[in-house]
mmCIF file of C-alpha atoms in Angstrom:
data_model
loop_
_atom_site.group_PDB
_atom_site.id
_atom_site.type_symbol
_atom_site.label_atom_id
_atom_site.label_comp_id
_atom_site.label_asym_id
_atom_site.label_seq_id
_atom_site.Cartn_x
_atom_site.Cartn_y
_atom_site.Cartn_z
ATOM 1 C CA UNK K 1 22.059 -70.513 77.611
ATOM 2 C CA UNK K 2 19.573 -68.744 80.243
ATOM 3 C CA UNK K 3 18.475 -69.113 83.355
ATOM 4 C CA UNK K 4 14.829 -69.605 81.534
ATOM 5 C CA UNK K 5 15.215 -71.961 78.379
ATOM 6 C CA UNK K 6 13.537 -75.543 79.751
ATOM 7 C CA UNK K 7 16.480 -77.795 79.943
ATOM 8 C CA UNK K 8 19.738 -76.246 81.422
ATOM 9 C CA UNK K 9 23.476 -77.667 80.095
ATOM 10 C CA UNK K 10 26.571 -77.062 81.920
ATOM 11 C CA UNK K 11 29.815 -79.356 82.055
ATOM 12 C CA UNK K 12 32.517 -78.860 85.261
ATOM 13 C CA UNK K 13 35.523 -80.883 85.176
ATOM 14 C CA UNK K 14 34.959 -84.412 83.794
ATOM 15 C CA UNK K 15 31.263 -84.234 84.273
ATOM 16 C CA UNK K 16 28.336 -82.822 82.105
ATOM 17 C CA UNK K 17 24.859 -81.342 84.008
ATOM 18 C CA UNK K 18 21.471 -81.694 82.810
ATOM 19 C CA UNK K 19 18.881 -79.806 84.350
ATOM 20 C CA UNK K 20 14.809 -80.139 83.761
ATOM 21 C CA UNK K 21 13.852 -76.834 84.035
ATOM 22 C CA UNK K 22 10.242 -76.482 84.793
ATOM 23 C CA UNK K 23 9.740 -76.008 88.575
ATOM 24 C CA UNK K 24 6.533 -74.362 87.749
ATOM 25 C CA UNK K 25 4.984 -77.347 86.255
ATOM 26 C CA UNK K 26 7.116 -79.471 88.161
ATOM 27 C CA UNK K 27 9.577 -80.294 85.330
ATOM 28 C CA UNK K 28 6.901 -81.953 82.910
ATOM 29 C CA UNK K 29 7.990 -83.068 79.820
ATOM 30 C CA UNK K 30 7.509 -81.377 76.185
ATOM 31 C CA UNK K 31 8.687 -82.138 73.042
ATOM 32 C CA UNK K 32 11.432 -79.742 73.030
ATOM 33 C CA UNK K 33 12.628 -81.284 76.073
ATOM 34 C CA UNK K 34 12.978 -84.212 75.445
ATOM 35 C CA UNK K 35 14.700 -83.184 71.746
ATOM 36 C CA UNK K 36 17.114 -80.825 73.731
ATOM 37 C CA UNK K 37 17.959 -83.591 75.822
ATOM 38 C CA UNK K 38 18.665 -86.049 72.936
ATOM 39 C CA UNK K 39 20.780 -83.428 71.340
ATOM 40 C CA UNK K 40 23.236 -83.084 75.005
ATOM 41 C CA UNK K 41 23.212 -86.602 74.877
ATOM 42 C CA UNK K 42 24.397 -87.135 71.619
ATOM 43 C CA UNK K 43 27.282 -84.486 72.269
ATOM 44 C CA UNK K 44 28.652 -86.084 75.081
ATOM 45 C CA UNK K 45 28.726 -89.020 73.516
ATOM 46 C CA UNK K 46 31.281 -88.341 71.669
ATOM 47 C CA UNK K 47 33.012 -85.737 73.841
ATOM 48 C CA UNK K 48 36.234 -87.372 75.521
ATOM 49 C CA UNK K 49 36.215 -84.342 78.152
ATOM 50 C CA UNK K 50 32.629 -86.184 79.398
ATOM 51 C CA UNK K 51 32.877 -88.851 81.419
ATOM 52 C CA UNK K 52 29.800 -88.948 83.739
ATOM 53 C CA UNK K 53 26.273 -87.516 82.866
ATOM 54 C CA UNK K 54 24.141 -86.113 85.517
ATOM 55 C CA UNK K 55 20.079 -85.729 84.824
ATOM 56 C CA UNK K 56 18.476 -83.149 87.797
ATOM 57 C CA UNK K 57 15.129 -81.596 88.559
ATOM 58 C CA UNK K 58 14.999 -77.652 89.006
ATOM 59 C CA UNK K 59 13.266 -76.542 92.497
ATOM 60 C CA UNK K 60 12.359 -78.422 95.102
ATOM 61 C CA UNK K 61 9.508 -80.757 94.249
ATOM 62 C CA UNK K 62 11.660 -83.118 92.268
ATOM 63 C CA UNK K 63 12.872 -84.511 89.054
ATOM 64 C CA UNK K 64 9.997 -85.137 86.608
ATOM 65 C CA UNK K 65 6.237 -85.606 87.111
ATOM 66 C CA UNK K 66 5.652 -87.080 83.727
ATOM 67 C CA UNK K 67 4.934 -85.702 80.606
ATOM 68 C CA UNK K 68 2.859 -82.595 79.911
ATOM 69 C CA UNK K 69 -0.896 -83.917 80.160
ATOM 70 C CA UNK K 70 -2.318 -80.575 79.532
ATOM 71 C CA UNK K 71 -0.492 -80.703 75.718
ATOM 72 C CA UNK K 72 -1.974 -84.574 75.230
ATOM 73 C CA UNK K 73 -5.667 -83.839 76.328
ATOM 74 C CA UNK K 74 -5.883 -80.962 73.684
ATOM 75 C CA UNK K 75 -4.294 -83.453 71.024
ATOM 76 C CA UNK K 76 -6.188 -85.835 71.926
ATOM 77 C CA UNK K 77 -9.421 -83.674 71.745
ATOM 78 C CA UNK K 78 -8.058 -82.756 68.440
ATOM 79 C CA UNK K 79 -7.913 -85.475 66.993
ATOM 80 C CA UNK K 80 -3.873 -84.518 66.452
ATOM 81 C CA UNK K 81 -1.218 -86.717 65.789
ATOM 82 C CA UNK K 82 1.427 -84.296 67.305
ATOM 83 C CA UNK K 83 1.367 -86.662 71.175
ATOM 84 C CA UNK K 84 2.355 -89.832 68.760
ATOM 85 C CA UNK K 85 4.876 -87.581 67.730
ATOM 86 C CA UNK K 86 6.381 -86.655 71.151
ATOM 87 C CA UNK K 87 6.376 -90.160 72.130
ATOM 88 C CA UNK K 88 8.003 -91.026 69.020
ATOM 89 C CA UNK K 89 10.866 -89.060 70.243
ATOM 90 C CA UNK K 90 10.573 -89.830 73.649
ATOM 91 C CA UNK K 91 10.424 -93.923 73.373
ATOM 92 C CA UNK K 92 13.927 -93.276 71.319
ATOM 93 C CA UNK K 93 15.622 -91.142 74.205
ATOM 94 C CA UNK K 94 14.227 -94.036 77.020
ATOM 95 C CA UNK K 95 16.185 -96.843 74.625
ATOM 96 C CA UNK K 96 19.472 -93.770 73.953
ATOM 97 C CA UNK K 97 19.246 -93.796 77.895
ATOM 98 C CA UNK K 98 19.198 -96.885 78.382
ATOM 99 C CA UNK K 99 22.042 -98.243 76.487
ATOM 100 C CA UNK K 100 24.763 -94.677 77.141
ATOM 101 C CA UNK K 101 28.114 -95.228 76.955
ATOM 102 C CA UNK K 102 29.155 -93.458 80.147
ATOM 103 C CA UNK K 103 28.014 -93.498 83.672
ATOM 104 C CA UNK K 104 23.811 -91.565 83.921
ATOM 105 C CA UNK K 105 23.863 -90.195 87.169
ATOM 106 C CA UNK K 106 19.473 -90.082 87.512
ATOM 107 C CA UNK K 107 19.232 -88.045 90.680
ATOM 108 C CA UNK K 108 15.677 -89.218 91.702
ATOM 109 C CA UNK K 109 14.759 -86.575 94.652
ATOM 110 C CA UNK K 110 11.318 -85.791 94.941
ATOM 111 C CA UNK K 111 8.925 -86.458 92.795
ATOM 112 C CA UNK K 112 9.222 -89.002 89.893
ATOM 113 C CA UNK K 113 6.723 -90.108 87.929
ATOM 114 C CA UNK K 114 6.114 -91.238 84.019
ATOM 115 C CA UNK K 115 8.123 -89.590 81.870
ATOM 116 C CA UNK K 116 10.519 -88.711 85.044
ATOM 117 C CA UNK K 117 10.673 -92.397 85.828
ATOM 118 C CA UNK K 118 11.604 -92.338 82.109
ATOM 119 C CA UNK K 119 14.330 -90.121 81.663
ATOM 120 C CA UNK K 120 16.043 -91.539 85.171
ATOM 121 C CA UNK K 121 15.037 -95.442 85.922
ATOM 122 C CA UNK K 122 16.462 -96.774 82.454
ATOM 123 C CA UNK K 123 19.831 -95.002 83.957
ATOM 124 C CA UNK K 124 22.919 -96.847 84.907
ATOM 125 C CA UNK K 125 23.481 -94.735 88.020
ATOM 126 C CA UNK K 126 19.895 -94.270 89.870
ATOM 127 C CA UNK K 127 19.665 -92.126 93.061
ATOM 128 C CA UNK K 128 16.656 -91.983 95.303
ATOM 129 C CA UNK K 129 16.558 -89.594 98.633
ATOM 130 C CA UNK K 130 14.457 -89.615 101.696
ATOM 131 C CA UNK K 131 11.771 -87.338 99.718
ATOM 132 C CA UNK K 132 11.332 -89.342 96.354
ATOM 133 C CA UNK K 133 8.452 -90.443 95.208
ATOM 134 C CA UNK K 134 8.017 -92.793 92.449
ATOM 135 C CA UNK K 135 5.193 -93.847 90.840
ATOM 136 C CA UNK K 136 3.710 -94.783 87.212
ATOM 137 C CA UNK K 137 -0.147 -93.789 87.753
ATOM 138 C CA UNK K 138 -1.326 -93.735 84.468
ATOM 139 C CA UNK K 139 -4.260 -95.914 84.686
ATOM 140 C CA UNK K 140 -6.472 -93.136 87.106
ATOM 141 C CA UNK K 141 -5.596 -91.235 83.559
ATOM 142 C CA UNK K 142 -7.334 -93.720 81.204
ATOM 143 C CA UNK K 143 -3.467 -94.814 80.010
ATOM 144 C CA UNK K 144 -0.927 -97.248 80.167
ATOM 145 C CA UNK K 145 2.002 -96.979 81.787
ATOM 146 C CA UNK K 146 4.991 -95.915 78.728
ATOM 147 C CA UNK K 147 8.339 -94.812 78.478
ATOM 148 C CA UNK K 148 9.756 -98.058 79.261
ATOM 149 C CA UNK K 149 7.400 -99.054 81.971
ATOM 150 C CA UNK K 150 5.757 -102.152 81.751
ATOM 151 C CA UNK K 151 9.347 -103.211 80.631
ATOM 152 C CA UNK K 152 10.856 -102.374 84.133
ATOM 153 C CA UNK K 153 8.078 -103.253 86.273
ATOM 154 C CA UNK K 154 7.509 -106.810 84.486
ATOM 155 C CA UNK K 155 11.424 -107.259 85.819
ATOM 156 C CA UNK K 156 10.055 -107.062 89.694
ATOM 157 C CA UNK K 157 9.955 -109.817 91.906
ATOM 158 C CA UNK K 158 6.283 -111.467 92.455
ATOM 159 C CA UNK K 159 3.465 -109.238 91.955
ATOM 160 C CA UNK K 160 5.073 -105.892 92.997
ATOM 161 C CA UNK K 161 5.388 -104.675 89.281
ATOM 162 C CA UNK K 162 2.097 -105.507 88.705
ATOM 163 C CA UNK K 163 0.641 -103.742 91.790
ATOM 164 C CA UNK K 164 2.748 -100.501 91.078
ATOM 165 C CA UNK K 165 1.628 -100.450 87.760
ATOM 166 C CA UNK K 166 -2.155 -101.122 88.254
ATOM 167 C CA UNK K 167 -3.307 -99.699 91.491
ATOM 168 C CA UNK K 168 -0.091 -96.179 90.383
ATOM 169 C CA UNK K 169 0.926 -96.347 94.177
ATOM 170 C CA UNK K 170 3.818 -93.630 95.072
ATOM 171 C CA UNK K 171 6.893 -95.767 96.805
ATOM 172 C CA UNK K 172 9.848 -94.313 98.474
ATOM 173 C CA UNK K 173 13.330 -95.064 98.597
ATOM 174 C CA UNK K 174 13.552 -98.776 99.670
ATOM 175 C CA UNK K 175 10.513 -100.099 97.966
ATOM 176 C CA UNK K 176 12.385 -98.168 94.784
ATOM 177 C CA UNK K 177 15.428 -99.940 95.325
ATOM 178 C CA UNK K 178 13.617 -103.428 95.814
ATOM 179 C CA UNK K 179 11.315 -102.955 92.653
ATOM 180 C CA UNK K 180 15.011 -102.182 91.003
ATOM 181 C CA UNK K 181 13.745 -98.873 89.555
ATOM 182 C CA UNK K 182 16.984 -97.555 91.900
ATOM 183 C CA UNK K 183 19.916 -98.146 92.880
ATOM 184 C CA UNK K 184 21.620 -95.809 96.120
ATOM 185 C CA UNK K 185 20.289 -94.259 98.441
ATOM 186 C CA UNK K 186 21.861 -90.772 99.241
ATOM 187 C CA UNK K 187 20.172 -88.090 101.620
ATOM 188 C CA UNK K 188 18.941 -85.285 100.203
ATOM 189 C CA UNK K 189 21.190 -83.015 102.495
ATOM 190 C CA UNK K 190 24.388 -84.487 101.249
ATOM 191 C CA UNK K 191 23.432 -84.078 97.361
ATOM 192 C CA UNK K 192 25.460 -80.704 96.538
ATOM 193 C CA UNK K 193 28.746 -82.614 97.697
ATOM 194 C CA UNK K 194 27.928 -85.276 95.704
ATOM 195 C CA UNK K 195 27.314 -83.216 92.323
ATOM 196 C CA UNK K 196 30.180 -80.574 93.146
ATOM 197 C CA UNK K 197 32.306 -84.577 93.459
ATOM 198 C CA UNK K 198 31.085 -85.978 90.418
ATOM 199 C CA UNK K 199 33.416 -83.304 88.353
ATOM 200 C CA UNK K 200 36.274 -84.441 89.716
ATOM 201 C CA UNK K 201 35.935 -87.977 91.008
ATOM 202 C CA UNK K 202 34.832 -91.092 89.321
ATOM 203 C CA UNK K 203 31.704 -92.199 89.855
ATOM 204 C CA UNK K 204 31.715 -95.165 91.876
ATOM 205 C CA UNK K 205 34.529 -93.016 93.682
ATOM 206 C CA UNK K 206 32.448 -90.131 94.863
ATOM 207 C CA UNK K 207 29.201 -92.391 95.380
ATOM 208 C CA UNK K 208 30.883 -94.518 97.777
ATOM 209 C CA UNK K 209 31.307 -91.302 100.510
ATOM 210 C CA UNK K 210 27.293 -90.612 100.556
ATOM 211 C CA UNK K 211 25.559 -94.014 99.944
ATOM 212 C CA UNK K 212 23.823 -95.015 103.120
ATOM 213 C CA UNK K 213 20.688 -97.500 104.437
ATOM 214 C CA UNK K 214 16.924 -95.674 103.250
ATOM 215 C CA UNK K 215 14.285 -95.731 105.584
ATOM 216 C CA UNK K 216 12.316 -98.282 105.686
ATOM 217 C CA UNK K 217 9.840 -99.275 103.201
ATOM 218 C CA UNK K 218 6.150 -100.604 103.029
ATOM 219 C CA UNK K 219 5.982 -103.243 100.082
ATOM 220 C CA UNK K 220 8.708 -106.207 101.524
ATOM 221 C CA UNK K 221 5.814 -106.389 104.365
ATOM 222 C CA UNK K 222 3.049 -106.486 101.948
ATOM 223 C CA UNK K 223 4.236 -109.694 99.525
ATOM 224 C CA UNK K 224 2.188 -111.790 101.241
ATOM 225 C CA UNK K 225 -0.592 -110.875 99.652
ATOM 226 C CA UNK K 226 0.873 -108.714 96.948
ATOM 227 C CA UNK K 227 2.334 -111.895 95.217
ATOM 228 C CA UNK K 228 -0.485 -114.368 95.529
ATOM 229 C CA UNK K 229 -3.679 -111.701 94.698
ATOM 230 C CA UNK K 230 -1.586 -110.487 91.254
ATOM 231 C CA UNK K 231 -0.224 -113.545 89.956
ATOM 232 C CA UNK K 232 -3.995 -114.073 88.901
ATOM 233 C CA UNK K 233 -4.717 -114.091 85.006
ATOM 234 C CA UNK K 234 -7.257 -111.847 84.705
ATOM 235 C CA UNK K 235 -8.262 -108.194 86.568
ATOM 236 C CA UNK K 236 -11.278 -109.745 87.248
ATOM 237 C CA UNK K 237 -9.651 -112.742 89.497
ATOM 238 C CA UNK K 238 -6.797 -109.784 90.219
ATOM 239 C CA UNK K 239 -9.546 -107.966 91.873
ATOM 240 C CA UNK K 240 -11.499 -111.288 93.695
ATOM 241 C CA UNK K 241 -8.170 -112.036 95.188
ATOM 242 C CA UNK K 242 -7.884 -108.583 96.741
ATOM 243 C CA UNK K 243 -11.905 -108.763 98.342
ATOM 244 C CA UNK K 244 -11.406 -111.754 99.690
ATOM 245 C CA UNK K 245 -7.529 -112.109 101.350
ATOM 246 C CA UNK K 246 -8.225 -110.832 104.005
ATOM 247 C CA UNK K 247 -5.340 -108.002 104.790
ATOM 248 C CA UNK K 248 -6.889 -104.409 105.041
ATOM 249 C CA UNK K 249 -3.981 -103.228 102.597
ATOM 250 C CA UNK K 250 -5.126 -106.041 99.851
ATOM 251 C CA UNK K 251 -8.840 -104.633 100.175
ATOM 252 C CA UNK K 252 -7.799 -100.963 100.063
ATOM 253 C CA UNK K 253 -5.577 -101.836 96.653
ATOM 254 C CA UNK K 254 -8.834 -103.422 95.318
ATOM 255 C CA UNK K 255 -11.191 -99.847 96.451
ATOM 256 C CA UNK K 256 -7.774 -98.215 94.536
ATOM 257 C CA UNK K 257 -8.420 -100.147 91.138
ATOM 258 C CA UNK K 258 -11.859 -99.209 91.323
ATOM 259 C CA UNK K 259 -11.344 -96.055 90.310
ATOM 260 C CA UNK K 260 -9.091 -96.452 87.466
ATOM 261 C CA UNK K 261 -9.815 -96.950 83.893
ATOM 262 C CA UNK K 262 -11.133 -100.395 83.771
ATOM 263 C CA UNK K 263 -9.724 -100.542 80.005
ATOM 264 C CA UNK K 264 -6.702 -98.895 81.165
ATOM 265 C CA UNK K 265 -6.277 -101.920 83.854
ATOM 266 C CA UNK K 266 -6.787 -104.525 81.145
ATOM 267 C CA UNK K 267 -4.534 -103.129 78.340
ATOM 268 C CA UNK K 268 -1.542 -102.746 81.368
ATOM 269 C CA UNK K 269 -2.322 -105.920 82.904
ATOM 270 C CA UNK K 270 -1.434 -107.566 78.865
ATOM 271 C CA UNK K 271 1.136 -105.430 78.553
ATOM 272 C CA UNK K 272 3.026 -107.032 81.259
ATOM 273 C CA UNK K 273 2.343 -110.182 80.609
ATOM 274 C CA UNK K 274 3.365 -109.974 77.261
ATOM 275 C CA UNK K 275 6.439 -107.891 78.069
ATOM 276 C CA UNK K 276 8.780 -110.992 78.935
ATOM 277 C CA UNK K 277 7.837 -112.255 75.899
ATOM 278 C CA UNK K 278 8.729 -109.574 73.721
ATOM 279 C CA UNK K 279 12.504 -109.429 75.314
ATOM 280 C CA UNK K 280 14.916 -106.263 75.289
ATOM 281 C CA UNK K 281 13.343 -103.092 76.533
ATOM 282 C CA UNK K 282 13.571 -101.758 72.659
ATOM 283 C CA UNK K 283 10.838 -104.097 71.617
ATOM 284 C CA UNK K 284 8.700 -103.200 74.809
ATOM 285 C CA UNK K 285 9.199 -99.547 73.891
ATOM 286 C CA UNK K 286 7.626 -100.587 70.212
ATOM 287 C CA UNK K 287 4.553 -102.233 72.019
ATOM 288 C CA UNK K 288 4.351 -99.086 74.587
ATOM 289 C CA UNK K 289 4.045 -96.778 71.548
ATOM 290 C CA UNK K 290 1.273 -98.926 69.763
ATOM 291 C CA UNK K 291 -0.509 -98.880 73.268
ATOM 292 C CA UNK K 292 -0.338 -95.166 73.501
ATOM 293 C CA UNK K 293 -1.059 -94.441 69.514
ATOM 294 C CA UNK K 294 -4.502 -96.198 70.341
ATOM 295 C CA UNK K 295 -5.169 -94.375 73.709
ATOM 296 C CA UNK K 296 -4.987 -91.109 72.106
ATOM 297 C CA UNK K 297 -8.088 -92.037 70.394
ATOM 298 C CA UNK K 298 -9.822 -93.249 73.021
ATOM 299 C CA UNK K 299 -12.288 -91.784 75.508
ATOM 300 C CA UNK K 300 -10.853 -92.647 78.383
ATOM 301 C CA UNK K 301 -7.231 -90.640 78.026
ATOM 302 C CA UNK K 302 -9.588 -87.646 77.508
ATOM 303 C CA UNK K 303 -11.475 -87.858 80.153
ATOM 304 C CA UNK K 304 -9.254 -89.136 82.820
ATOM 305 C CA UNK K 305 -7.181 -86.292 81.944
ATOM 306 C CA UNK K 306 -10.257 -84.022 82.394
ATOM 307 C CA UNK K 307 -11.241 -85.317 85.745
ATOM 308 C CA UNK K 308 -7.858 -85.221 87.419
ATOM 309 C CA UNK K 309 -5.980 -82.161 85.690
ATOM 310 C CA UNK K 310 -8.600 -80.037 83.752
ATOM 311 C CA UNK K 311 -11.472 -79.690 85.873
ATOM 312 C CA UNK K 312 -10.137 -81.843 88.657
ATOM 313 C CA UNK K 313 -13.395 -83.281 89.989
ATOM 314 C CA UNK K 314 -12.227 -86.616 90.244
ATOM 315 C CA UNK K 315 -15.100 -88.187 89.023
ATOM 316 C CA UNK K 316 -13.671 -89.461 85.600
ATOM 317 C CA UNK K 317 -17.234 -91.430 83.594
ATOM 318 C CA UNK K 318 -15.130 -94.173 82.148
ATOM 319 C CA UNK K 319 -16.392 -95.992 79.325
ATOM 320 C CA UNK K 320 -17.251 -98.983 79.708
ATOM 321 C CA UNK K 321 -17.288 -98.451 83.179
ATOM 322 C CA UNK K 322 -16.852 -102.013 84.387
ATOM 323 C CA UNK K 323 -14.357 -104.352 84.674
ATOM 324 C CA UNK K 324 -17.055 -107.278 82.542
ATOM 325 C CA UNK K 325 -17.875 -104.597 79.980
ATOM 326 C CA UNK K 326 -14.414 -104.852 78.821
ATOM 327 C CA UNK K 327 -14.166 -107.559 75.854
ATOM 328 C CA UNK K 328 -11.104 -109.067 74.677
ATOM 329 C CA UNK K 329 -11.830 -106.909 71.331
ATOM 330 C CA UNK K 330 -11.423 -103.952 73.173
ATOM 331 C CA UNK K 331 -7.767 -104.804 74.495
ATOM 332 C CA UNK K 332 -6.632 -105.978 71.306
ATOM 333 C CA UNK K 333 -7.312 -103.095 69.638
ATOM 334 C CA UNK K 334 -4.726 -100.977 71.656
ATOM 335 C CA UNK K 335 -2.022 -103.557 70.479
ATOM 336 C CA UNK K 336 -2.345 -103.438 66.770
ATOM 337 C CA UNK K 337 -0.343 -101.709 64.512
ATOM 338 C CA UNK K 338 -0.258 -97.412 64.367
ATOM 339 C CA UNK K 339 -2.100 -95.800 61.462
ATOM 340 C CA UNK K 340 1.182 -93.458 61.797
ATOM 341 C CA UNK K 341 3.449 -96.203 61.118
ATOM 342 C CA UNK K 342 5.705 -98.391 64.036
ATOM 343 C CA UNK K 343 8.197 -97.019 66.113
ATOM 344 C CA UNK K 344 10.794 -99.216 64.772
ATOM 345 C CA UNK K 345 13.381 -99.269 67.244
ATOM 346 C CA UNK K 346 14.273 -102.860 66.485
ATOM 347 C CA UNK K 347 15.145 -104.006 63.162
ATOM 348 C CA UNK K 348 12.445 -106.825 63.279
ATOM 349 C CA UNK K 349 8.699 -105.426 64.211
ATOM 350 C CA UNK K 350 7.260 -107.640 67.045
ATOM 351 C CA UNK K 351 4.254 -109.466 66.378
ATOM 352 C CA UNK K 352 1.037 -108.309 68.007
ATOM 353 C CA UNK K 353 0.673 -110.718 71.472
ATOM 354 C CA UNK K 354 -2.903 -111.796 70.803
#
């Protein structure tokens, strides 16, 4: 293996090392990634000398910022089919993760968002750091939050799943550790012990040396407001709620949602909801994929992608560009079956929640 090949394998002792190896593009996601990675995985498995897997970021912006956009806006554009494919794959690695055998060490430093969130939060073992930074911001894309998502986030307490999910705020270390997307908090400093540990030590064993209190967080001072303005039915009382509260923060989340996809924000908000419903994150995963099989197609995924990451104006002209002009029609269609088939990750295809 070199130094250059996009996902670096190494095992030390009892431990096996799994390195994203981007920096440049700050460890985004490709198909051959995420393939590689399902390969090591599979391996160590099996492989008695493994006893702990460790996921890492290369460089020193942080773990994963998602999957690579660039890739899905020239699919999209396309017309292609080869993003349903990727996610295919993907979905399958989020469920592999979720259920490993052995201990998934998910060091979260940095940044962590989609696909990163991903490949770490469905971990048994999740680390955050001083610098993390997690978020799932695909709404100001025109999408819905995937890999396992709207599974995890539905789990939060109150509205704080919803909010995160919605509005794509960044949260640090505590508010990741109260949403339950983490589980320690190590410092960044003390990391390199920790790692060099993990090859010799148990997990629990070497953890217990480095875990220590985060800073503190912003969302436990926000649920006032957090819980009551999203436990409304619709984005349209969602968004009332917000105006009139009251707290500056509750009126800067609504100015936040005001930029984002308004189908985007309707399609997430049902996917939540009906995420409960559906039960074990494998049958989430199957809605997530029909969700993003019909986004591909849409306008929105194109051009949010063009406003933030292409041309980078900003100025993404969603369409329909209002909350109202959003019809029930419109939602359901992201939530019926895949011309490409389902991702059948269950042996029972879920019904479609409308």
């Amino acid at each position: 293996m070199t130094a250059d090949e996009p996902v670096l394998l190494r095992t030390e002792g009892r431990a096996a090392y799994l390195t994203l190896n981007r920096p440049g593009a700050l460890n985004a996601l490709t198909h051959d990634m995420v393939r590689r990675i399902d390969t090591a995985l599979t391996g160590w498995a099996s492989d008695p000398a493994v006893q702990t897997v460790i996921i890492t970021g290369a460089g020193e912006r942080g773990l994963c910022a998602g999957g690579d956009i660039r890739s899905i806006h020239e699919d999209a554009r396309a017309g292609g089919t080869a993003s349903a494919a990727f996610w295919r794959d993907e979905y399958r690695l989020n469920a592999r993760i979720a259920c490993y055998p052995k201990p998934y060490v998910a060091v979260m430093d940095g940044i962590v968002m989609g696909g990163g969130v991903g490949v770490s939060a469905h971990g048994s073992v999740r680390i955050v750091t001083e610098r993390s930074r997690v978020a799932m911001p695909e709404t100001g894309i025109g999408f819905i939050p995937d890999v396992g998502g709207t599974y995890l986030l539905a789990l939060t307490e109150g509205g704080l799943g919803t909010h995160l999910a919605l509005t794509g705020a960044h949260i640090g270390a505590e508010d990741a550790l109260l949403c339950g997307l983490a589980d320690h908090f190590v410092p960044h400093d003390d990391l390199p012990r920790l790692l060099g540990d993990l090859a010799t030590r148990p997990v629990w064993d070497a953890l217990q040396s480095y875990v220590r209190q985060p800073p503190p967080g912003e969302l436990s001072g926000h649920r006032d407001w957090i819980d009551a303005c999203y436990a409304a039915d619709t984005m349209e009382e969602i968004t009332a709620r917000l105006r009139g509260h009251g707290a500056r923060a509750a009126a800067e989340a609504a100015d936040t949602l005001a930029t984002k996809s308004p189908t985007a924000l309707k399609v997430t908000l049902a996917a939540l909801r009906a995420a409960p419903r559906l039960g074990p994150l494998e049958c989430v995963l199957e809605q997530e994929y029909r969700i993003s099989c019909a986004a591909l197609a849409s306008h929105d995924l194109v051009e949010g992608i063009r406003a933030q990451v292409v041309d980078k104006d900003r100025s993404p002209r969603w369409a329909p560009a209002a909350l109202a002009d959003v019809t029930d029609a419109d939602v359901a269609r992201y939530f019926a079956p895949p011309a490409g088939g389902e991702l059948h990750l269950t042996a029972t295809p879920q019904e479609v929640p409308w």
